[in-house]
């Protein structure tokens, strides 16, 4: 019988833990003592593993009579010991361990670790990253074309009476994206009008031309900012809601149920939402223009030497019908893009809870990108046409 050296912690201020191993013929008894907690200094397992390496040990018994406090650190060390003994063909008697430790070891061994659980991080070159990004962009473009094509087919089928379209759903969605959005549209439009008035006044006051603040605010709101800010608000409010609603239906297999009942999901779910947003967006744009002009008038009349009559007169002379029409058309296009982005991302959603959140985020990002690009293109076209 041979007794190995007892390994203990060197720091007396720290919780101590110790291992002692006694080998008798082909039996190895490992005694654990002290407190095996996370703040304790671990004694090395190498001397014990060296005795297992000698091929003369057939069975290991673990004694915990002198064991104090313990936590997951002890279980981790036991797992290392059991795995090494298993590789060497040495049996480990777990019956001497406390029942709680035996339960934890049983849970660990019940489900084996996945082979691909630890993935190595590989660095890719910029050319490979560019190729992957280009491939993803092409794939997204194909998916968008497929969605638009299905939407057009469903629209014609609805017009011919061959698709199930619920008119009451249309009015419900108009209520959700129209009157329900008035408070946030009112606040943002008033603030944008205030900002335009203050920014313009700083420069115009250098020339004593504060009267032209009305021109700046009215033209800026009707041609650009009214429709643009409304579209951004609706993309975050309504576009994300559409993506989350339809994505949740995907998760709950409700869309599969509609297909089973021979109902076209595009006509039943997507078309009412798109029509509601296309109808309500121009009206919200006109309302935002009005609120922005009111906000600019509040600043101009109260902080600068301009009367309310002068402000209204300059606004009426500066804004023409074509300016309202340009903003109206832009906001109509924005409504189509927001509805397209929200519904498309919802229909492309995966079947998990995280996928619903990803669909909402992707819908907002896609809608804002489309809005900015479309606004830039339409502004350039208007400039080239002289309108």
CSV table of C-alpha atoms in Angstrom, one decimal:
chain,number,residue,atom,x,y,z
A,1,UNK,CA,0.0,0.0,0.0
A,2,UNK,CA,1.3,3.4,-1.0
A,3,UNK,CA,0.1,6.8,-0.1
A,4,UNK,CA,0.6,9.7,-2.4
A,5,UNK,CA,1.4,13.3,-1.2
A,6,UNK,CA,-1.6,15.3,-0.1
A,7,UNK,CA,-2.1,18.4,-2.3
A,8,UNK,CA,-3.5,21.4,-0.5
A,9,UNK,CA,-4.0,25.1,-1.2
A,10,UNK,CA,-1.0,27.3,-0.4
A,11,UNK,CA,-3.1,30.4,0.6
A,12,UNK,CA,-4.5,30.1,4.0
A,13,UNK,CA,-6.9,33.0,3.4
A,14,UNK,CA,-8.6,31.2,0.6
A,15,UNK,CA,-11.0,28.2,0.9
A,16,UNK,CA,-8.9,25.0,0.7
A,17,UNK,CA,-9.5,21.8,-1.2
A,18,UNK,CA,-7.4,18.7,-1.2
A,19,UNK,CA,-7.0,15.4,-3.0
A,20,UNK,CA,-5.4,12.3,-1.5
A,21,UNK,CA,-5.0,9.1,-3.5
A,22,UNK,CA,-4.3,5.6,-2.0
A,23,UNK,CA,-3.7,2.7,-4.2
A,24,UNK,CA,-4.0,-0.9,-3.0
A,25,UNK,CA,-3.2,-3.5,-5.6
A,26,UNK,CA,-5.6,-2.7,-8.5
A,27,UNK,CA,-7.9,-0.4,-6.5
A,28,UNK,CA,-7.4,3.4,-6.3
A,29,UNK,CA,-9.2,5.3,-3.6
A,30,UNK,CA,-9.4,9.1,-4.1
A,31,UNK,CA,-10.3,11.1,-1.0
A,32,UNK,CA,-11.7,14.6,-1.4
A,33,UNK,CA,-11.5,17.0,1.5
A,34,UNK,CA,-11.9,20.7,2.2
A,35,UNK,CA,-14.2,23.2,0.5
A,36,UNK,CA,-14.5,22.8,-3.2
A,37,UNK,CA,-15.9,26.2,-4.1
A,38,UNK,CA,-15.3,28.7,-6.9
A,39,UNK,CA,-12.9,30.9,-5.0
A,40,UNK,CA,-10.7,28.0,-3.9
A,41,UNK,CA,-7.3,27.2,-5.4
A,42,UNK,CA,-7.6,23.8,-7.1
A,43,UNK,CA,-5.0,21.1,-6.4
A,44,UNK,CA,-3.7,19.6,-9.6
A,45,UNK,CA,-5.1,16.3,-10.8
A,46,UNK,CA,-1.9,15.2,-12.6
A,47,UNK,CA,-0.6,13.0,-9.8
A,48,UNK,CA,-3.9,11.1,-9.7
A,49,UNK,CA,-4.0,10.8,-13.5
A,50,UNK,CA,-0.4,9.5,-13.5
A,51,UNK,CA,-1.4,6.6,-11.2
A,52,UNK,CA,-4.3,5.8,-13.6
A,53,UNK,CA,-1.8,5.8,-16.5
A,54,UNK,CA,0.1,2.9,-15.0
A,55,UNK,CA,-2.3,0.3,-16.3
A,56,UNK,CA,-2.4,-1.5,-13.0
A,57,UNK,CA,-5.6,0.3,-11.7
A,58,UNK,CA,-8.9,-1.4,-12.6
A,59,UNK,CA,-11.3,0.5,-10.4
A,60,UNK,CA,-11.5,4.0,-8.7
A,61,UNK,CA,-13.5,4.8,-5.6
A,62,UNK,CA,-14.1,8.4,-4.6
A,63,UNK,CA,-14.5,9.1,-0.9
A,64,UNK,CA,-16.2,12.4,0.2
A,65,UNK,CA,-16.3,11.8,4.0
A,66,UNK,CA,-14.1,14.9,4.7
A,67,UNK,CA,-15.7,17.0,1.9
A,68,UNK,CA,-16.9,20.4,3.0
A,69,UNK,CA,-18.8,22.9,0.9
A,70,UNK,CA,-18.8,22.2,-2.9
A,71,UNK,CA,-20.3,23.7,-6.0
A,72,UNK,CA,-20.0,23.2,-9.8
A,73,UNK,CA,-16.2,23.3,-9.6
A,74,UNK,CA,-16.1,19.9,-7.9
A,75,UNK,CA,-18.4,18.4,-10.5
A,76,UNK,CA,-16.1,19.8,-13.3
A,77,UNK,CA,-13.0,18.2,-11.8
A,78,UNK,CA,-14.9,14.9,-11.4
A,79,UNK,CA,-16.0,15.0,-15.0
A,80,UNK,CA,-12.3,15.4,-16.0
A,81,UNK,CA,-11.3,12.4,-13.8
A,82,UNK,CA,-14.1,10.2,-15.1
A,83,UNK,CA,-13.5,11.0,-18.7
A,84,UNK,CA,-9.8,10.3,-18.4
A,85,UNK,CA,-10.4,7.0,-16.6
A,86,UNK,CA,-12.9,6.0,-19.3
A,87,UNK,CA,-10.3,6.6,-22.0
A,88,UNK,CA,-7.9,4.3,-20.1
A,89,UNK,CA,-10.5,1.6,-19.5
A,90,UNK,CA,-10.7,2.2,-15.7
A,91,UNK,CA,-14.1,1.9,-14.0
A,92,UNK,CA,-15.2,4.6,-11.6
A,93,UNK,CA,-17.5,3.7,-8.7
A,94,UNK,CA,-19.9,6.7,-8.3
A,95,UNK,CA,-22.0,5.1,-5.6
A,96,UNK,CA,-19.9,6.6,-2.8
A,97,UNK,CA,-20.6,10.1,-4.1
A,98,UNK,CA,-23.5,12.2,-2.6
A,99,UNK,CA,-26.8,11.8,-4.4
A,100,UNK,CA,-26.8,15.4,-5.6
A,101,UNK,CA,-23.4,14.9,-7.3
A,102,UNK,CA,-24.5,11.6,-8.8
A,103,UNK,CA,-27.6,13.4,-10.3
A,104,UNK,CA,-25.5,16.1,-11.9
A,105,UNK,CA,-23.1,13.6,-13.4
A,106,UNK,CA,-26.0,11.6,-14.7
A,107,UNK,CA,-27.4,14.7,-16.4
A,108,UNK,CA,-24.0,15.4,-17.9
A,109,UNK,CA,-23.6,12.0,-19.4
A,110,UNK,CA,-27.3,11.7,-20.5
A,111,UNK,CA,-26.9,14.2,-23.4
A,112,UNK,CA,-23.5,13.9,-25.2
A,113,UNK,CA,-21.8,17.1,-26.4
A,114,UNK,CA,-22.5,18.0,-30.0
A,115,UNK,CA,-19.5,17.5,-32.3
A,116,UNK,CA,-20.0,20.9,-33.9
A,117,UNK,CA,-20.7,22.7,-30.6
A,118,UNK,CA,-17.3,24.4,-30.7
A,119,UNK,CA,-16.8,26.1,-34.0
A,120,UNK,CA,-13.5,27.5,-35.0
A,121,UNK,CA,-13.5,31.1,-36.2
A,122,UNK,CA,-12.1,31.4,-39.7
A,123,UNK,CA,-10.9,34.7,-41.2
A,124,UNK,CA,-12.1,35.4,-44.7
A,125,UNK,CA,-10.5,37.7,-47.2
A,126,UNK,CA,-12.2,40.8,-48.5
A,127,UNK,CA,-12.8,39.2,-51.9
A,128,UNK,CA,-14.6,36.3,-50.3
A,129,UNK,CA,-16.7,38.6,-48.1
A,130,UNK,CA,-17.6,40.7,-51.2
A,131,UNK,CA,-18.6,37.5,-53.1
A,132,UNK,CA,-20.8,36.4,-50.2
A,133,UNK,CA,-22.4,39.8,-49.8
A,134,UNK,CA,-23.1,40.0,-53.6
A,135,UNK,CA,-24.7,36.6,-53.5
A,136,UNK,CA,-26.9,37.6,-50.6
A,137,UNK,CA,-27.9,40.8,-52.4
A,138,UNK,CA,-28.8,38.8,-55.5
A,139,UNK,CA,-30.8,36.3,-53.5
A,140,UNK,CA,-32.7,39.1,-51.7
A,141,UNK,CA,-33.4,40.7,-55.1
A,142,UNK,CA,-34.9,37.4,-56.4
A,143,UNK,CA,-37.0,37.0,-53.3
A,144,UNK,CA,-38.3,40.5,-53.7
A,145,UNK,CA,-39.2,40.0,-57.4
A,146,UNK,CA,-41.0,36.8,-56.5
A,147,UNK,CA,-43.0,38.5,-53.7
A,148,UNK,CA,-44.0,41.4,-56.0
A,149,UNK,CA,-45.0,38.9,-58.7
A,150,UNK,CA,-47.2,37.0,-56.3
A,151,UNK,CA,-48.7,40.2,-55.0
A,152,UNK,CA,-49.6,41.3,-58.6
A,153,UNK,CA,-51.1,37.9,-59.4
A,154,UNK,CA,-53.2,38.0,-56.1
A,155,UNK,CA,-54.3,41.6,-56.9
A,156,UNK,CA,-55.7,40.6,-60.4
A,157,UNK,CA,-57.2,37.5,-58.9
A,158,UNK,CA,-59.0,39.6,-56.3
A,159,UNK,CA,-60.2,42.0,-58.9
A,160,UNK,CA,-61.7,39.1,-60.8
A,161,UNK,CA,-63.3,37.8,-57.7
A,162,UNK,CA,-61.2,34.6,-57.6
A,163,UNK,CA,-59.5,35.4,-54.2
A,164,UNK,CA,-60.9,35.7,-50.7
A,165,UNK,CA,-60.6,39.4,-49.7
A,166,UNK,CA,-62.1,40.6,-46.4
A,167,UNK,CA,-63.2,44.2,-46.7
A,168,UNK,CA,-63.7,44.5,-43.0
A,169,UNK,CA,-60.0,43.8,-42.5
A,170,UNK,CA,-59.2,46.7,-44.8
A,171,UNK,CA,-61.2,49.1,-42.6
A,172,UNK,CA,-59.5,47.7,-39.5
A,173,UNK,CA,-56.0,48.3,-40.9
A,174,UNK,CA,-57.0,51.8,-42.1
A,175,UNK,CA,-58.0,52.5,-38.5
A,176,UNK,CA,-54.7,51.1,-37.2
A,177,UNK,CA,-52.3,52.9,-39.5
A,178,UNK,CA,-54.4,56.1,-39.9
A,179,UNK,CA,-56.2,57.7,-36.9
A,180,UNK,CA,-54.1,55.7,-34.4
A,181,UNK,CA,-51.0,57.3,-35.9
A,182,UNK,CA,-52.2,60.9,-35.6
A,183,UNK,CA,-50.6,61.7,-32.2
A,184,UNK,CA,-47.1,60.7,-33.1
A,185,UNK,CA,-47.4,62.3,-36.6
A,186,UNK,CA,-48.6,65.5,-35.0
A,187,UNK,CA,-45.8,65.7,-32.5
A,188,UNK,CA,-43.0,64.9,-35.0
A,189,UNK,CA,-44.4,67.3,-37.7
A,190,UNK,CA,-44.7,70.2,-35.2
A,191,UNK,CA,-41.2,69.7,-34.1
A,192,UNK,CA,-39.8,69.5,-37.6
A,193,UNK,CA,-41.6,72.7,-38.5
A,194,UNK,CA,-40.1,74.4,-35.4
A,195,UNK,CA,-36.6,73.2,-36.3
A,196,UNK,CA,-36.9,74.4,-39.9
A,197,UNK,CA,-38.1,77.8,-38.7
A,198,UNK,CA,-35.2,78.2,-36.2
A,199,UNK,CA,-32.6,76.9,-38.7
A,200,UNK,CA,-33.8,79.2,-41.5
A,201,UNK,CA,-34.1,82.2,-39.2
A,202,UNK,CA,-30.5,82.0,-38.1
A,203,UNK,CA,-29.3,82.5,-41.7
A,204,UNK,CA,-32.1,84.7,-43.0
A,205,UNK,CA,-31.7,87.1,-40.0
A,206,UNK,CA,-28.2,88.0,-41.3
A,207,UNK,CA,-29.9,89.7,-44.3
A,208,UNK,CA,-33.0,91.0,-42.5
A,209,UNK,CA,-35.2,88.5,-44.4
A,210,UNK,CA,-37.1,86.9,-41.6
A,211,UNK,CA,-40.2,87.1,-43.7
A,212,UNK,CA,-38.9,84.3,-45.9
A,213,UNK,CA,-39.0,81.9,-43.0
A,214,UNK,CA,-42.6,81.1,-44.1
A,215,UNK,CA,-41.3,80.2,-47.6
A,216,UNK,CA,-38.7,77.9,-46.2
A,217,UNK,CA,-41.0,76.1,-43.8
A,218,UNK,CA,-43.9,75.7,-46.2
A,219,UNK,CA,-41.9,74.5,-49.2
A,220,UNK,CA,-39.7,72.3,-47.1
A,221,UNK,CA,-42.7,70.6,-45.4
A,222,UNK,CA,-44.9,70.2,-48.5
A,223,UNK,CA,-42.2,69.0,-50.9
A,224,UNK,CA,-39.9,67.0,-48.7
A,225,UNK,CA,-40.0,66.8,-44.9
A,226,UNK,CA,-43.7,66.2,-44.4
A,227,UNK,CA,-43.8,63.1,-46.5
A,228,UNK,CA,-40.3,61.9,-45.6
A,229,UNK,CA,-40.8,62.2,-41.8
A,230,UNK,CA,-44.3,60.6,-42.0
A,231,UNK,CA,-42.8,57.7,-44.0
A,232,UNK,CA,-40.0,57.1,-41.5
A,233,UNK,CA,-42.5,57.2,-38.6
A,234,UNK,CA,-44.8,54.7,-40.4
A,235,UNK,CA,-42.0,52.4,-41.3
A,236,UNK,CA,-41.1,52.0,-37.7
A,237,UNK,CA,-44.6,51.9,-36.4
A,238,UNK,CA,-46.7,50.1,-39.1
A,239,UNK,CA,-44.1,48.3,-41.2
A,240,UNK,CA,-42.5,46.6,-38.2
A,241,UNK,CA,-46.0,45.7,-36.9
A,242,UNK,CA,-46.9,44.1,-40.2
A,243,UNK,CA,-43.7,42.0,-40.3
A,244,UNK,CA,-44.3,40.9,-36.6
A,245,UNK,CA,-47.9,40.0,-37.2
A,246,UNK,CA,-47.4,37.9,-40.3
A,247,UNK,CA,-44.2,36.5,-38.9
A,248,UNK,CA,-46.0,35.3,-35.8
A,249,UNK,CA,-48.6,33.7,-38.1
A,250,UNK,CA,-45.7,31.8,-39.7
A,251,UNK,CA,-44.5,30.6,-36.3
A,252,UNK,CA,-48.0,29.4,-35.3
A,253,UNK,CA,-48.5,27.7,-38.6
A,254,UNK,CA,-51.5,29.9,-39.3
A,255,UNK,CA,-50.4,30.6,-42.9
A,256,UNK,CA,-50.1,26.9,-43.5
A,257,UNK,CA,-53.7,26.5,-42.2
A,258,UNK,CA,-54.8,29.2,-44.7
A,259,UNK,CA,-53.2,27.3,-47.5
A,260,UNK,CA,-54.8,24.1,-46.3
A,261,UNK,CA,-58.2,25.8,-46.5
A,262,UNK,CA,-57.4,26.9,-50.1
A,263,UNK,CA,-57.1,30.6,-49.0
A,264,UNK,CA,-54.4,32.7,-50.7
A,265,UNK,CA,-52.3,34.3,-47.9
A,266,UNK,CA,-51.3,37.1,-50.2
A,267,UNK,CA,-54.9,38.2,-50.8
A,268,UNK,CA,-56.1,37.3,-47.3
A,269,UNK,CA,-53.3,38.9,-45.3
A,270,UNK,CA,-51.0,41.0,-47.4
A,271,UNK,CA,-53.3,42.8,-49.8
A,272,UNK,CA,-55.6,44.5,-47.2
A,273,UNK,CA,-52.5,45.8,-45.3
A,274,UNK,CA,-50.9,47.2,-48.4
A,275,UNK,CA,-54.1,48.9,-49.6
A,276,UNK,CA,-54.7,50.4,-46.2
A,277,UNK,CA,-51.2,51.9,-46.0
A,278,UNK,CA,-51.3,53.1,-49.7
A,279,UNK,CA,-54.7,54.9,-49.0
A,280,UNK,CA,-53.8,56.5,-45.7
A,281,UNK,CA,-50.2,57.6,-46.3
A,282,UNK,CA,-51.1,60.6,-48.6
A,283,UNK,CA,-53.7,61.8,-46.1
A,284,UNK,CA,-51.2,61.6,-43.3
A,285,UNK,CA,-48.7,63.5,-45.5
A,286,UNK,CA,-51.2,66.4,-46.0
A,287,UNK,CA,-51.8,66.4,-42.2
A,288,UNK,CA,-48.1,66.4,-41.5
A,289,UNK,CA,-47.6,69.4,-43.9
A,290,UNK,CA,-50.3,71.3,-42.0
A,291,UNK,CA,-48.8,70.6,-38.6
A,292,UNK,CA,-45.3,71.5,-39.8
A,293,UNK,CA,-46.5,74.9,-41.2
A,294,UNK,CA,-48.3,75.5,-37.9
A,295,UNK,CA,-45.1,74.7,-35.9
A,296,UNK,CA,-43.1,77.0,-38.2
A,297,UNK,CA,-45.7,79.8,-37.8
A,298,UNK,CA,-45.6,79.5,-34.0
A,299,UNK,CA,-41.8,80.1,-34.0
A,300,UNK,CA,-42.0,82.9,-36.6
A,301,UNK,CA,-44.7,84.9,-35.0
A,302,UNK,CA,-43.6,84.6,-31.4
A,303,UNK,CA,-39.8,84.9,-31.7
A,304,UNK,CA,-39.2,87.0,-34.8
A,305,UNK,CA,-40.7,90.3,-36.1
A,306,UNK,CA,-43.3,88.7,-38.3
A,307,UNK,CA,-47.0,88.9,-37.9
A,308,UNK,CA,-49.4,86.0,-38.4
A,309,UNK,CA,-51.0,87.7,-41.4
A,310,UNK,CA,-47.6,88.2,-43.0
A,311,UNK,CA,-46.7,84.6,-42.3
A,312,UNK,CA,-50.0,83.2,-43.8
A,313,UNK,CA,-49.6,85.5,-46.9
A,314,UNK,CA,-46.1,84.4,-47.6
A,315,UNK,CA,-47.1,80.8,-47.2
A,316,UNK,CA,-50.0,81.1,-49.6
A,317,UNK,CA,-47.8,82.9,-52.2
A,318,UNK,CA,-44.9,80.4,-51.9
A,319,UNK,CA,-46.8,77.1,-52.0
A,320,UNK,CA,-48.4,76.1,-55.2
A,321,UNK,CA,-50.6,73.2,-56.0
A,322,UNK,CA,-47.7,71.3,-57.7
A,323,UNK,CA,-45.8,71.3,-54.4
A,324,UNK,CA,-48.7,69.6,-52.7
A,325,UNK,CA,-49.0,67.1,-55.6
A,326,UNK,CA,-45.3,66.3,-55.5
A,327,UNK,CA,-45.4,65.6,-51.7
A,328,UNK,CA,-48.7,63.7,-52.2
A,329,UNK,CA,-47.1,61.4,-54.9
A,330,UNK,CA,-43.9,60.9,-52.9
A,331,UNK,CA,-45.9,59.8,-49.9
A,332,UNK,CA,-48.0,57.4,-52.0
A,333,UNK,CA,-44.8,55.8,-53.2
A,334,UNK,CA,-43.5,55.7,-49.7
A,335,UNK,CA,-46.7,53.9,-48.6
A,336,UNK,CA,-46.2,51.2,-51.2
A,337,UNK,CA,-42.6,50.7,-50.2
A,338,UNK,CA,-43.4,50.5,-46.5
A,339,UNK,CA,-46.2,48.0,-47.0
A,340,UNK,CA,-44.0,46.0,-49.4
A,341,UNK,CA,-41.1,45.8,-46.9
A,342,UNK,CA,-43.2,44.9,-43.9
A,343,UNK,CA,-45.3,42.3,-45.6
A,344,UNK,CA,-42.4,40.8,-47.5
A,345,UNK,CA,-40.2,40.4,-44.4
A,346,UNK,CA,-43.2,38.9,-42.5
A,347,UNK,CA,-43.8,36.3,-45.2
A,348,UNK,CA,-40.1,35.5,-45.3
A,349,UNK,CA,-40.0,35.1,-41.5
A,350,UNK,CA,-38.6,31.9,-40.0
A,351,UNK,CA,-40.4,29.7,-37.5
A,352,UNK,CA,-38.8,30.8,-34.2
A,353,UNK,CA,-39.4,33.6,-31.7
A,354,UNK,CA,-36.1,35.3,-32.6
A,355,UNK,CA,-37.0,35.2,-36.3
A,356,UNK,CA,-40.0,37.4,-35.6
A,357,UNK,CA,-37.8,40.1,-34.1
A,358,UNK,CA,-35.3,39.8,-36.9
A,359,UNK,CA,-38.2,40.2,-39.4
A,360,UNK,CA,-39.4,43.4,-37.7
A,361,UNK,CA,-35.9,44.9,-37.6
A,362,UNK,CA,-35.3,43.9,-41.3
A,363,UNK,CA,-38.6,45.4,-42.3
A,364,UNK,CA,-37.7,48.8,-40.8
A,365,UNK,CA,-34.2,48.9,-42.2
A,366,UNK,CA,-35.4,47.8,-45.7
A,367,UNK,CA,-38.3,50.4,-45.7
A,368,UNK,CA,-36.0,53.3,-44.7
A,369,UNK,CA,-33.4,52.4,-47.3
A,370,UNK,CA,-36.1,52.2,-50.0
A,371,UNK,CA,-37.7,55.5,-48.8
A,372,UNK,CA,-34.4,57.4,-48.9
A,373,UNK,CA,-33.4,56.0,-52.3
A,374,UNK,CA,-36.9,56.6,-53.8
A,375,UNK,CA,-37.0,60.2,-52.4
A,376,UNK,CA,-33.6,60.9,-53.9
A,377,UNK,CA,-34.6,59.5,-57.3
A,378,UNK,CA,-37.9,61.5,-57.4
A,379,UNK,CA,-36.2,64.7,-56.2
A,380,UNK,CA,-33.7,64.4,-59.1
A,381,UNK,CA,-36.5,63.7,-61.6
A,382,UNK,CA,-38.4,66.8,-60.4
A,383,UNK,CA,-35.3,68.9,-60.6
A,384,UNK,CA,-34.6,67.7,-64.2
A,385,UNK,CA,-38.2,68.4,-65.2
A,386,UNK,CA,-38.1,71.8,-63.7
A,387,UNK,CA,-40.9,71.2,-61.2
